[in-house]
Amino acid sequence: MNALISGARKDMLGGTLYLVQYRTDSGEYEEGAGCCQMCRKMIINAGIKQVIVRENDDKYNKIDVQEWIENDDLLLGKITY
């Protein structure tokens, strides 16, 4: 969230966001990173085109942000946290 707040929208338009999850208590990498609904909305509003999520040491998941827009969980009545 801090990266989205700190960056200028003009610099984020059409960009790629890389997401990895680390535990704050141990500093260890944790598999299965994801975005909460609020962060998804911020990513959409920032104009980012794709999100690359590190699933584990060898696997990355590429998300087309347009899919989040077209399949909005809030509009479908499926709120996720």
Tab-separated table of C-alpha atoms in Angstrom:
chain	number	residue	atom	x	y	z
A	1	MET	CA	0.000	0.000	0.000
A	2	ASN	CA	2.845	2.389	0.817
A	3	ALA	CA	4.290	2.038	-2.684
A	4	LEU	CA	0.935	2.971	-4.202
A	5	ILE	CA	0.472	5.950	-1.914
A	6	SER	CA	4.017	7.220	-2.456
A	7	GLY	CA	4.162	6.915	-6.228
A	8	ALA	CA	2.841	9.410	-8.738
A	9	ARG	CA	-0.087	8.000	-10.735
A	10	LYS	CA	1.481	9.172	-14.002
A	11	ASP	CA	4.454	6.916	-13.228
A	12	MET	CA	2.272	3.897	-12.411
A	13	LEU	CA	-0.073	3.968	-15.415
A	14	GLY	CA	0.335	0.727	-17.361
A	15	GLY	CA	2.957	-0.501	-14.906
A	16	THR	CA	3.657	-3.811	-13.208
A	17	LEU	CA	3.537	-4.386	-9.453
A	18	TYR	CA	5.581	-7.256	-7.983
A	19	LEU	CA	4.159	-8.802	-4.821
A	20	VAL	CA	5.911	-11.071	-2.347
A	21	GLN	CA	5.014	-11.756	1.263
A	22	TYR	CA	7.432	-11.678	4.184
A	23	ARG	CA	6.566	-12.257	7.831
A	24	THR	CA	7.286	-9.174	9.916
A	25	ASP	CA	7.950	-11.221	13.046
A	26	SER	CA	10.653	-13.438	11.521
A	27	GLY	CA	11.608	-11.796	8.222
A	28	GLU	CA	11.027	-15.140	6.531
A	29	TYR	CA	9.510	-15.445	3.065
A	30	GLU	CA	5.969	-16.828	3.184
A	31	GLU	CA	4.359	-18.667	0.285
A	32	GLY	CA	1.002	-17.706	-1.164
A	33	ALA	CA	0.977	-13.896	-1.143
A	34	GLY	CA	-2.254	-12.186	-2.104
A	35	CYS	CA	-4.099	-8.882	-2.203
A	36	CYS	CA	-6.931	-7.802	0.023
A	37	GLN	CA	-9.935	-6.085	-1.556
A	38	MET	CA	-8.752	-2.611	-0.517
A	39	CYS	CA	-5.332	-3.151	-2.088
A	40	ARG	CA	-6.973	-4.428	-5.280
A	41	LYS	CA	-8.972	-1.217	-5.496
A	42	MET	CA	-5.853	0.874	-4.927
A	43	ILE	CA	-3.983	-1.054	-7.644
A	44	ILE	CA	-6.875	-0.503	-10.060
A	45	ASN	CA	-7.074	3.200	-9.213
A	46	ALA	CA	-3.307	3.588	-9.655
A	47	GLY	CA	-3.646	2.401	-13.254
A	48	ILE	CA	-1.366	-0.606	-12.834
A	49	LYS	CA	-1.789	-3.106	-15.674
A	50	GLN	CA	-0.490	-6.318	-14.122
A	51	VAL	CA	0.537	-7.811	-10.790
A	52	ILE	CA	3.191	-10.518	-10.532
A	53	VAL	CA	2.765	-12.561	-7.338
A	54	ARG	CA	5.526	-14.799	-6.051
A	55	GLU	CA	3.781	-18.035	-5.070
A	56	ASN	CA	6.939	-19.885	-3.993
A	57	ASP	CA	10.634	-20.115	-4.920
A	58	ASP	CA	9.902	-21.294	-8.462
A	59	LYS	CA	6.360	-20.183	-9.287
A	60	TYR	CA	5.011	-16.751	-10.136
A	61	ASN	CA	1.401	-15.878	-10.893
A	62	LYS	CA	0.729	-13.121	-13.440
A	63	ILE	CA	-2.552	-11.266	-12.836
A	64	ASP	CA	-4.102	-9.031	-15.472
A	65	VAL	CA	-5.674	-6.202	-13.449
A	66	GLN	CA	-8.385	-5.888	-16.102
A	67	GLU	CA	-9.704	-9.258	-14.832
A	68	TRP	CA	-10.184	-7.704	-11.371
A	69	ILE	CA	-12.160	-4.896	-12.967
A	70	GLU	CA	-14.331	-7.215	-15.047
A	71	ASN	CA	-14.896	-9.718	-12.214
A	72	ASP	CA	-15.225	-7.375	-9.231
A	73	ASP	CA	-15.981	-9.446	-6.111
A	74	LEU	CA	-17.862	-6.545	-4.540
A	75	LEU	CA	-20.174	-6.218	-7.525
A	76	LEU	CA	-20.759	-9.972	-7.523
A	77	GLY	CA	-21.661	-9.930	-3.806
A	78	LYS	CA	-18.526	-11.916	-2.863
A	79	ILE	CA	-16.613	-9.799	-0.397
A	80	THR	CA	-13.155	-11.206	0.397
A	81	TYR	CA	-10.719	-10.045	3.038
